[in-house]
Tab-separated table of C-alpha atoms in Angstrom:
chain	number	residue	atom	x	y	z
E	1	UNK	CA	-71.218	51.296	226.503
E	2	UNK	CA	-68.956	48.472	225.386
E	3	UNK	CA	-66.100	50.903	224.696
E	4	UNK	CA	-66.101	52.281	228.269
E	5	UNK	CA	-63.475	50.960	230.697
E	6	UNK	CA	-64.694	48.341	233.153
E	7	UNK	CA	-64.577	48.902	236.865
E	8	UNK	CA	-65.402	47.022	240.049
E	9	UNK	CA	-68.903	47.969	241.190
E	10	UNK	CA	-69.508	48.618	244.909
E	11	UNK	CA	-71.653	45.479	245.060
E	12	UNK	CA	-69.457	42.550	243.940
E	13	UNK	CA	-72.425	40.434	242.917
E	14	UNK	CA	-73.925	43.048	240.603
E	15	UNK	CA	-72.961	44.106	237.128
E	16	UNK	CA	-72.068	47.650	236.178
E	17	UNK	CA	-75.422	48.221	234.454
E	18	UNK	CA	-77.427	46.791	237.343
E	19	UNK	CA	-75.493	48.953	239.828
E	20	UNK	CA	-76.179	52.067	237.746
E	21	UNK	CA	-79.892	51.359	237.757
E	22	UNK	CA	-79.853	50.720	241.489
E	23	UNK	CA	-78.074	54.058	242.044
E	24	UNK	CA	-80.569	55.806	239.784
E	25	UNK	CA	-83.566	54.376	241.634
E	26	UNK	CA	-81.923	55.108	244.984
E	27	UNK	CA	-81.349	58.770	244.095
E	28	UNK	CA	-85.045	59.255	243.334
E	29	UNK	CA	-86.330	57.177	246.248
E	30	UNK	CA	-84.220	58.693	249.041
E	31	UNK	CA	-85.881	61.791	250.555
E	32	UNK	CA	-84.060	64.926	249.552
E	33	UNK	CA	-85.959	67.910	250.907
E	34	UNK	CA	-86.014	70.878	248.581
E	35	UNK	CA	-84.371	69.117	245.631
E	36	UNK	CA	-86.189	69.097	242.267
E	37	UNK	CA	-86.146	66.110	239.892
E	38	UNK	CA	-83.940	68.074	237.486
E	39	UNK	CA	-81.358	68.617	240.200
E	40	UNK	CA	-81.387	64.903	241.028
E	41	UNK	CA	-80.906	64.067	237.360
E	42	UNK	CA	-77.860	66.347	237.273
E	43	UNK	CA	-76.540	64.662	240.402
E	44	UNK	CA	-76.966	61.183	238.960
E	45	UNK	CA	-75.411	62.136	235.648
E	46	UNK	CA	-72.379	63.699	237.313
E	47	UNK	CA	-71.925	60.676	239.568
E	48	UNK	CA	-72.070	58.137	236.748
E	49	UNK	CA	-69.740	60.217	234.593
E	50	UNK	CA	-67.219	60.421	237.420
E	51	UNK	CA	-67.230	56.671	237.895
E	52	UNK	CA	-67.014	55.772	234.222
E	53	UNK	CA	-64.741	58.453	232.838
E	54	UNK	CA	-62.817	60.085	235.682
E	55	UNK	CA	-62.037	57.149	237.961
E	56	UNK	CA	-58.371	56.109	237.657
E	57	UNK	CA	-57.761	52.385	237.474
E	58	UNK	CA	-55.961	52.390	240.855
E	59	UNK	CA	-59.023	53.979	242.493
E	60	UNK	CA	-61.377	51.486	240.832
E	61	UNK	CA	-59.270	48.602	242.056
E	62	UNK	CA	-59.163	49.906	245.638
E	63	UNK	CA	-55.517	51.043	245.545
E	64	UNK	CA	-56.132	54.802	245.679
E	65	UNK	CA	-54.351	55.376	249.011
E	66	UNK	CA	-51.333	53.399	247.865
E	67	UNK	CA	-51.206	55.301	244.583
E	68	UNK	CA	-51.317	58.672	246.315
E	69	UNK	CA	-48.637	57.739	248.807
E	70	UNK	CA	-46.425	56.282	246.084
E	71	UNK	CA	-46.525	59.512	244.109
E	72	UNK	CA	-45.801	61.699	247.105
E	73	UNK	CA	-42.885	59.554	248.234
E	74	UNK	CA	-41.393	58.816	244.820
E	75	UNK	CA	-37.729	59.506	244.348
E	76	UNK	CA	-37.466	60.804	240.799
E	77	UNK	CA	-35.756	63.963	242.006
E	78	UNK	CA	-32.293	63.800	243.510
E	79	UNK	CA	-32.891	66.831	245.780
E	80	UNK	CA	-34.174	65.803	249.195
E	81	UNK	CA	-34.171	69.182	250.990
E	82	UNK	CA	-34.193	72.838	250.009
E	83	UNK	CA	-33.930	76.218	251.756
E	84	UNK	CA	-35.889	79.403	251.097
E	85	UNK	CA	-35.953	83.001	252.250
E	86	UNK	CA	-39.319	84.221	253.505
E	87	UNK	CA	-40.566	87.768	253.696
E	88	UNK	CA	-39.347	89.507	256.883
E	89	UNK	CA	-41.490	88.947	259.964
E	90	UNK	CA	-42.677	92.063	261.781
E	91	UNK	CA	-42.345	91.817	265.537
E	92	UNK	CA	-44.121	93.397	268.474
E	93	UNK	CA	-42.615	93.177	271.979
E	94	UNK	CA	-40.209	90.485	270.861
E	95	UNK	CA	-36.423	90.826	270.714
E	96	UNK	CA	-36.142	88.060	268.149
E	97	UNK	CA	-38.571	86.117	266.046
E	98	UNK	CA	-38.786	83.169	263.635
E	99	UNK	CA	-35.928	82.729	261.184
E	100	UNK	CA	-36.526	83.942	257.654
E	101	UNK	CA	-34.273	81.108	256.455
E	102	UNK	CA	-36.548	78.064	256.234
E	103	UNK	CA	-35.919	74.563	254.928
E	104	UNK	CA	-38.226	71.781	253.862
E	105	UNK	CA	-37.623	68.219	252.738
E	106	UNK	CA	-39.186	66.697	249.675
E	107	UNK	CA	-41.794	64.594	251.468
E	108	UNK	CA	-43.027	67.502	253.584
E	109	UNK	CA	-43.114	69.842	250.612
E	110	UNK	CA	-45.249	67.458	248.596
E	111	UNK	CA	-47.435	66.807	251.627
E	112	UNK	CA	-48.126	70.528	252.113
E	113	UNK	CA	-48.784	70.929	248.388
E	114	UNK	CA	-51.216	68.039	248.469
E	115	UNK	CA	-53.049	69.413	251.515
E	116	UNK	CA	-53.456	72.874	250.007
E	117	UNK	CA	-54.605	71.486	246.670
E	118	UNK	CA	-57.058	69.171	248.418
E	119	UNK	CA	-58.648	72.055	250.326
E	120	UNK	CA	-58.883	74.116	247.110
E	121	UNK	CA	-60.616	71.255	245.270
E	122	UNK	CA	-62.957	70.594	248.215
E	123	UNK	CA	-63.986	74.209	248.362
E	124	UNK	CA	-64.630	74.239	244.610
E	125	UNK	CA	-66.838	71.189	245.031
E	126	UNK	CA	-68.680	72.817	247.951
E	127	UNK	CA	-69.292	75.959	245.876
E	128	UNK	CA	-70.648	73.909	242.993
E	129	UNK	CA	-72.925	71.927	245.309
E	130	UNK	CA	-74.227	75.166	246.755
E	131	UNK	CA	-75.008	76.535	243.295
E	132	UNK	CA	-76.939	73.346	242.529
E	133	UNK	CA	-78.869	73.894	245.815
E	134	UNK	CA	-77.569	70.604	247.184
E	135	UNK	CA	-76.002	72.629	250.000
E	136	UNK	CA	-78.418	75.008	251.748
E	137	UNK	CA	-77.903	77.808	254.265
E	138	UNK	CA	-74.594	79.555	254.828
E	139	UNK	CA	-71.410	78.542	253.048
E	140	UNK	CA	-68.103	80.404	253.476
E	141	UNK	CA	-65.190	79.261	251.294
E	142	UNK	CA	-61.513	79.203	252.260
E	143	UNK	CA	-60.038	79.403	248.737
E	144	UNK	CA	-56.907	81.537	248.790
E	145	UNK	CA	-56.229	81.115	252.520
E	146	UNK	CA	-55.063	77.483	252.413
E	147	UNK	CA	-51.474	78.243	253.451
E	148	UNK	CA	-52.667	79.611	256.799
E	149	UNK	CA	-54.279	76.368	257.887
E	150	UNK	CA	-51.704	74.005	256.379
E	151	UNK	CA	-48.750	75.967	257.784
E	152	UNK	CA	-50.197	76.141	261.292
E	153	UNK	CA	-51.277	72.484	261.317
E	154	UNK	CA	-47.717	71.461	260.369
E	155	UNK	CA	-46.465	73.005	263.627
E	156	UNK	CA	-49.062	71.532	265.988
E	157	UNK	CA	-48.746	68.438	268.157
E	158	UNK	CA	-51.572	65.810	268.183
E	159	UNK	CA	-52.895	67.116	271.523
E	160	UNK	CA	-53.058	70.832	270.612
E	161	UNK	CA	-56.504	72.394	270.247
E	162	UNK	CA	-57.918	74.492	267.381
E	163	UNK	CA	-61.029	76.624	267.164
E	164	UNK	CA	-61.943	78.865	264.269
E	165	UNK	CA	-64.713	80.960	262.751
E	166	UNK	CA	-67.049	79.953	259.923
E	167	UNK	CA	-64.494	79.150	257.156
E	168	UNK	CA	-64.073	75.736	258.693
E	169	UNK	CA	-64.168	73.151	255.878
E	170	UNK	CA	-60.417	73.038	255.305
E	171	UNK	CA	-59.552	73.086	258.987
E	172	UNK	CA	-62.052	70.292	259.697
E	173	UNK	CA	-60.431	68.090	257.061
E	174	UNK	CA	-56.876	68.860	258.249
E	175	UNK	CA	-57.869	67.950	261.797
E	176	UNK	CA	-59.172	64.546	260.757
E	177	UNK	CA	-62.625	64.769	259.172
E	178	UNK	CA	-62.883	62.756	255.972
E	179	UNK	CA	-63.985	64.174	252.627
E	180	UNK	CA	-67.325	62.413	253.111
E	181	UNK	CA	-67.653	63.795	256.647
E	182	UNK	CA	-67.277	67.349	255.320
E	183	UNK	CA	-69.451	67.034	252.218
E	184	UNK	CA	-72.195	65.051	253.966
E	185	UNK	CA	-72.297	67.623	256.763
E	186	UNK	CA	-72.687	70.348	254.168
E	187	UNK	CA	-75.716	68.513	252.757
E	188	UNK	CA	-77.280	67.933	256.169
E	189	UNK	CA	-76.885	64.165	256.211
E	190	UNK	CA	-76.433	61.822	259.164
E	191	UNK	CA	-73.091	60.667	257.783
E	192	UNK	CA	-71.722	64.172	258.322
E	193	UNK	CA	-69.172	64.824	261.060
E	194	UNK	CA	-71.906	66.407	263.251
E	195	UNK	CA	-74.745	64.155	262.042
E	196	UNK	CA	-75.913	66.848	259.666
E	197	UNK	CA	-76.810	69.195	262.524
E	198	UNK	CA	-74.019	71.736	262.065
E	199	UNK	CA	-73.720	72.410	258.370
E	200	UNK	CA	-71.007	74.568	256.891
E	201	UNK	CA	-70.170	76.568	260.003
E	202	UNK	CA	-70.241	73.868	262.696
E	203	UNK	CA	-67.910	70.946	262.053
E	204	UNK	CA	-66.115	69.136	264.882
E	205	UNK	CA	-63.641	66.368	265.516
E	206	UNK	CA	-61.035	65.470	268.144
E	207	UNK	CA	-59.250	68.622	269.350
E	208	UNK	CA	-61.128	70.724	266.749
E	209	UNK	CA	-63.900	72.737	268.361
E	210	UNK	CA	-65.533	74.059	265.286
E	211	UNK	CA	-66.485	76.497	263.115
E	212	UNK	CA	-68.503	79.084	264.939
E	213	UNK	CA	-71.081	81.382	263.388
E	214	UNK	CA	-71.105	84.273	265.878
E	215	UNK	CA	-68.468	86.822	264.915
E	216	UNK	CA	-65.536	86.636	267.326
E	217	UNK	CA	-67.316	84.377	269.817
E	218	UNK	CA	-64.859	81.505	269.265
E	219	UNK	CA	-61.930	83.503	270.661
E	220	UNK	CA	-63.033	83.407	274.329
E	221	UNK	CA	-63.686	79.687	273.879
E	222	UNK	CA	-60.170	79.251	272.555
E	223	UNK	CA	-58.802	81.012	275.659
E	224	UNK	CA	-60.903	78.597	277.730
E	225	UNK	CA	-59.218	75.674	275.961
E	226	UNK	CA	-55.828	77.219	276.786
E	227	UNK	CA	-56.917	77.550	280.425
E	228	UNK	CA	-57.850	73.833	280.423
E	229	UNK	CA	-54.375	72.919	279.157
E	230	UNK	CA	-52.687	74.908	281.905
E	231	UNK	CA	-55.089	73.697	284.573
E	232	UNK	CA	-54.398	70.065	283.621
E	233	UNK	CA	-50.639	70.618	283.681
E	234	UNK	CA	-49.946	69.777	280.046
E	235	UNK	CA	-47.807	71.728	277.589
E	236	UNK	CA	-50.663	71.816	275.055
E	237	UNK	CA	-51.578	75.048	273.318
E	238	UNK	CA	-54.808	76.423	271.905
E	239	UNK	CA	-55.051	78.108	268.512
E	240	UNK	CA	-57.918	80.620	268.290
E	241	UNK	CA	-58.465	81.937	264.758
E	242	UNK	CA	-60.525	84.976	263.809
E	243	UNK	CA	-60.720	87.408	260.919
E	244	UNK	CA	-59.878	91.062	260.556
E	245	UNK	CA	-63.601	91.796	260.657
E	246	UNK	CA	-63.837	90.307	264.132
E	247	UNK	CA	-60.665	91.979	265.393
E	248	UNK	CA	-62.586	95.015	266.691
E	249	UNK	CA	-64.872	92.904	268.886
E	250	UNK	CA	-64.740	93.908	272.557
E	251	UNK	CA	-64.780	90.297	273.734
E	252	UNK	CA	-61.413	89.714	272.018
E	253	UNK	CA	-59.766	92.498	274.026
E	254	UNK	CA	-61.347	91.129	277.198
E	255	UNK	CA	-59.746	87.708	276.700
E	256	UNK	CA	-56.424	89.304	275.683
E	257	UNK	CA	-56.414	90.644	279.209
E	258	UNK	CA	-57.391	87.339	280.863
E	259	UNK	CA	-54.895	85.361	278.768
E	260	UNK	CA	-52.032	87.660	279.714
E	261	UNK	CA	-52.991	87.894	283.379
E	262	UNK	CA	-52.904	84.106	283.668
E	263	UNK	CA	-50.137	83.536	281.087
E	264	UNK	CA	-52.355	81.111	279.199
E	265	UNK	CA	-50.882	79.117	276.276
E	266	UNK	CA	-53.128	80.659	273.601
E	267	UNK	CA	-52.070	81.531	270.058
E	268	UNK	CA	-54.362	84.227	268.720
E	269	UNK	CA	-54.379	84.094	264.912
E	270	UNK	CA	-55.883	87.017	263.003
E	271	UNK	CA	-56.420	85.907	259.389
E	272	UNK	CA	-56.332	89.303	257.712
E	273	UNK	CA	-57.790	88.733	254.258
E	274	UNK	CA	-58.351	92.424	253.652
E	275	UNK	CA	-62.121	92.538	253.986
E	276	UNK	CA	-64.617	92.098	256.799
E	277	UNK	CA	-67.660	91.032	254.770
E	278	UNK	CA	-67.715	93.883	252.213
E	279	UNK	CA	-65.714	96.457	254.136
E	280	UNK	CA	-61.976	96.875	253.598
E	281	UNK	CA	-59.698	96.936	256.636
E	282	UNK	CA	-58.722	100.543	255.950
E	283	UNK	CA	-62.341	101.641	256.241
E	284	UNK	CA	-63.101	99.508	259.298
E	285	UNK	CA	-60.084	99.816	261.583
E	286	UNK	CA	-58.186	102.825	262.892
E	287	UNK	CA	-55.176	100.560	263.304
E	288	UNK	CA	-54.604	97.761	260.783
E	289	UNK	CA	-51.475	96.386	262.466
E	290	UNK	CA	-53.424	93.591	264.060
E	291	UNK	CA	-50.356	91.851	265.457
E	292	UNK	CA	-49.858	94.858	267.803
E	293	UNK	CA	-53.448	94.949	268.996
E	294	UNK	CA	-52.668	92.930	272.117
E	295	UNK	CA	-50.588	95.846	273.471
E	296	UNK	CA	-48.933	93.886	276.310
E	297	UNK	CA	-49.068	90.601	274.313
E	298	UNK	CA	-46.210	89.842	271.866
E	299	UNK	CA	-47.158	89.663	268.197
E	300	UNK	CA	-45.805	88.622	264.804
E	301	UNK	CA	-46.845	89.662	261.297
E	302	UNK	CA	-46.407	86.828	258.790
E	303	UNK	CA	-47.053	86.373	255.076
E	304	UNK	CA	-50.137	84.193	255.154
E	305	UNK	CA	-49.767	83.249	251.493
E	306	UNK	CA	-46.463	81.423	252.186
E	307	UNK	CA	-47.019	78.007	253.759
E	308	UNK	CA	-43.405	77.765	254.986
E	309	UNK	CA	-43.519	81.208	256.590
E	310	UNK	CA	-46.736	80.239	258.350
E	311	UNK	CA	-45.173	76.977	259.538
E	312	UNK	CA	-42.130	78.788	260.988
E	313	UNK	CA	-44.228	81.452	262.704
E	314	UNK	CA	-46.515	78.776	264.143
E	315	UNK	CA	-43.572	76.728	265.383
E	316	UNK	CA	-42.213	79.808	267.139
E	317	UNK	CA	-45.613	80.538	268.663
E	318	UNK	CA	-46.105	76.937	269.856
E	319	UNK	CA	-42.727	76.960	271.526
E	320	UNK	CA	-43.440	80.387	273.086
E	321	UNK	CA	-46.708	79.185	274.616
E	322	UNK	CA	-45.598	75.654	275.542
E	323	UNK	CA	-42.639	76.978	277.557
E	324	UNK	CA	-44.809	79.102	279.821
E	325	UNK	CA	-44.296	82.518	278.244
E	326	UNK	CA	-47.981	83.222	277.889
E	327	UNK	CA	-50.101	84.137	274.865
E	328	UNK	CA	-48.944	85.433	271.495
E	329	UNK	CA	-50.658	86.977	268.451
E	330	UNK	CA	-50.034	86.035	264.808
E	331	UNK	CA	-51.367	88.230	262.024
E	332	UNK	CA	-51.539	86.185	258.818
E	333	UNK	CA	-51.717	88.551	255.834
E	334	UNK	CA	-53.777	86.596	253.332
E	335	UNK	CA	-56.595	86.926	250.770
E	336	UNK	CA	-59.881	85.256	249.907
E	337	UNK	CA	-60.852	84.724	246.297
E	338	UNK	CA	-64.577	84.215	246.843
E	339	UNK	CA	-66.979	86.648	248.428
E	340	UNK	CA	-67.634	86.707	252.154
E	341	UNK	CA	-70.108	83.881	251.624
E	342	UNK	CA	-71.705	82.199	248.633
E	343	UNK	CA	-74.421	84.870	248.631
E	344	UNK	CA	-71.767	87.556	248.104
E	345	UNK	CA	-70.373	87.807	244.529
E	346	UNK	CA	-67.375	89.693	245.992
E	347	UNK	CA	-67.215	92.229	243.168
E	348	UNK	CA	-69.168	95.220	244.535
E	349	UNK	CA	-66.384	96.351	246.884
E	350	UNK	CA	-63.326	95.202	244.929
E	351	UNK	CA	-62.509	94.775	241.267
E	352	UNK	CA	-62.075	91.538	239.353
E	353	UNK	CA	-58.651	92.827	238.344
E	354	UNK	CA	-57.614	92.929	242.012
E	355	UNK	CA	-58.621	89.305	242.572
E	356	UNK	CA	-56.893	88.232	239.360
E	357	UNK	CA	-53.685	90.038	240.299
E	358	UNK	CA	-53.523	88.190	243.642
E	359	UNK	CA	-54.152	84.888	241.881
E	360	UNK	CA	-51.305	85.549	239.493
E	361	UNK	CA	-48.750	86.956	241.912
E	362	UNK	CA	-49.477	85.644	245.424
E	363	UNK	CA	-51.486	82.413	245.097
E	364	UNK	CA	-50.238	80.093	247.885
E	365	UNK	CA	-50.455	76.921	245.790
E	366	UNK	CA	-48.930	78.257	242.584
E	367	UNK	CA	-46.097	80.064	244.378
E	368	UNK	CA	-45.239	76.979	246.443
E	369	UNK	CA	-45.289	74.841	243.327
E	370	UNK	CA	-42.782	77.221	241.714
E	371	UNK	CA	-40.504	76.865	244.728
E	372	UNK	CA	-40.671	73.096	244.586
E	373	UNK	CA	-39.767	73.054	240.887
E	374	UNK	CA	-37.039	75.737	241.074
E	375	UNK	CA	-35.196	73.823	243.796
E	376	UNK	CA	-35.703	70.497	242.047
E	377	UNK	CA	-37.597	68.934	244.952
E	378	UNK	CA	-39.864	67.693	242.176
E	379	UNK	CA	-40.103	68.211	238.440
E	380	UNK	CA	-42.880	70.060	236.644
E	381	UNK	CA	-43.873	66.770	234.998
E	382	UNK	CA	-44.174	65.085	238.392
E	383	UNK	CA	-46.359	67.818	239.805
E	384	UNK	CA	-48.462	67.952	236.660
E	385	UNK	CA	-49.098	64.231	236.642
E	386	UNK	CA	-49.711	64.288	240.390
E	387	UNK	CA	-52.099	67.217	240.053
E	388	UNK	CA	-54.032	65.491	237.287
E	389	UNK	CA	-54.206	62.324	239.340
E	390	UNK	CA	-55.374	64.227	242.419
E	391	UNK	CA	-57.992	66.064	240.371
E	392	UNK	CA	-59.433	62.754	239.158
E	393	UNK	CA	-58.991	61.172	242.571
E	394	UNK	CA	-60.785	63.985	244.397
E	395	UNK	CA	-63.379	64.137	241.686
E	396	UNK	CA	-64.082	60.493	242.281
E	397	UNK	CA	-64.280	61.065	246.036
E	398	UNK	CA	-66.797	63.829	245.464
E	399	UNK	CA	-68.827	61.436	243.315
E	400	UNK	CA	-68.679	58.761	245.992
E	401	UNK	CA	-69.579	61.304	248.626
E	402	UNK	CA	-72.611	62.352	246.575
E	403	UNK	CA	-73.785	58.740	246.511
E	404	UNK	CA	-73.115	58.058	250.187
E	405	UNK	CA	-74.579	61.365	251.291
E	406	UNK	CA	-77.685	60.622	249.227
E	407	UNK	CA	-77.969	57.093	250.626
E	408	UNK	CA	-77.601	58.500	254.114
E	409	UNK	CA	-80.860	59.764	255.478
E	410	UNK	CA	-81.352	63.397	256.265
E	411	UNK	CA	-80.740	64.609	259.799
E	412	UNK	CA	-83.604	63.931	262.170
E	413	UNK	CA	-84.770	66.161	265.063
E	414	UNK	CA	-84.229	63.161	267.333
E	415	UNK	CA	-80.536	62.850	266.461
E	416	UNK	CA	-78.109	63.800	269.199
E	417	UNK	CA	-74.822	64.845	267.552
E	418	UNK	CA	-72.999	64.999	270.903
E	419	UNK	CA	-74.170	61.559	272.002
E	420	UNK	CA	-73.783	59.876	268.605
E	421	UNK	CA	-70.459	61.464	267.616
E	422	UNK	CA	-67.385	61.015	269.778
E	423	UNK	CA	-66.103	64.382	268.717
E	424	UNK	CA	-66.028	66.258	271.978
E	425	UNK	CA	-63.374	64.468	274.033
E	426	UNK	CA	-61.773	65.757	277.185
E	427	UNK	CA	-59.396	68.602	276.578
E	428	UNK	CA	-56.443	66.214	276.258
E	429	UNK	CA	-56.890	62.482	275.927
């Protein structure tokens, strides 16, 4: 033990060894329904290892936020802005669309890269927690689709609303839920963003109205949010996301009609990842051009694996809706690496070679990293060191979240998530 690096324990008055024993006793004393002693031992071991071996000095000394910001605003590269050509947008009932010539400055590029990488690491952690049976129930991962959320979020104003389906972890974090709020919610703890009542599919925060478990049911709610914006006289918009599997739902076509009749500021986003559960789009839909499904509603097809293309399409859509032109549809052509949910291995209806090919040729994080390096917005060494730092940093956060989630008591039937959590504000505050 004497060769291990020292760190500041959470309790200033206690030594490292005393704090470790307290954590160990706490893990076994706190009720953890359904967890076996062996699983708790694994949890404790992982937590201690993360603190002793993986915690960077700046995190141990309480300077993690400063260290992250200093890396992502460093000025080692002389290039401050770069331009790229996106894949052509496909248009429906629009004379002109977003520009395929997009530009990004260094700070924004590194910010988008950080956000996508953060979501990927969080989803990996969620998957591992599920396999250890620390997370129970449903769990749908967003790995591979990060550019959709990050690109759209970059175009939104603070008062715009978002509602999505059950792949909600990444969106919840982008909209303001902390790492702990997401991970604790997954484990059913009171420190979760919905007091442990919602779990994987039901996370909420200001202007983010969840994850929703019923296929397609969030889309009418999103149109209701758009109606609220228009009724209150604001220029706010509502983003209602759904998958290709939900695109054939009758309720979606019903609210297409209502949204167009009233010219509501709703951005319908179909995240087409190629499969509705285990059924490919070609087997499930007579028409797979989802951006044209609105008939009388304008639509845009966009490469959902390109964060800058998603940002430009979202900016166009926000401007379209905010200026009173009514609803618009975005079809984000993307891909998910995991199965439909953690109970689906994702290999019975597609080959491993198909998944590997997408990872190698279309991965949103890798391809964006290549753009950053090729235009000298950052060097490969910078991104590598930053990635390693973020990996350790996020690993430490997961370890801390394990501890805090375990210290936090399990959700009680008497808890009222709506009363206790100020997460359902008025439509625009």
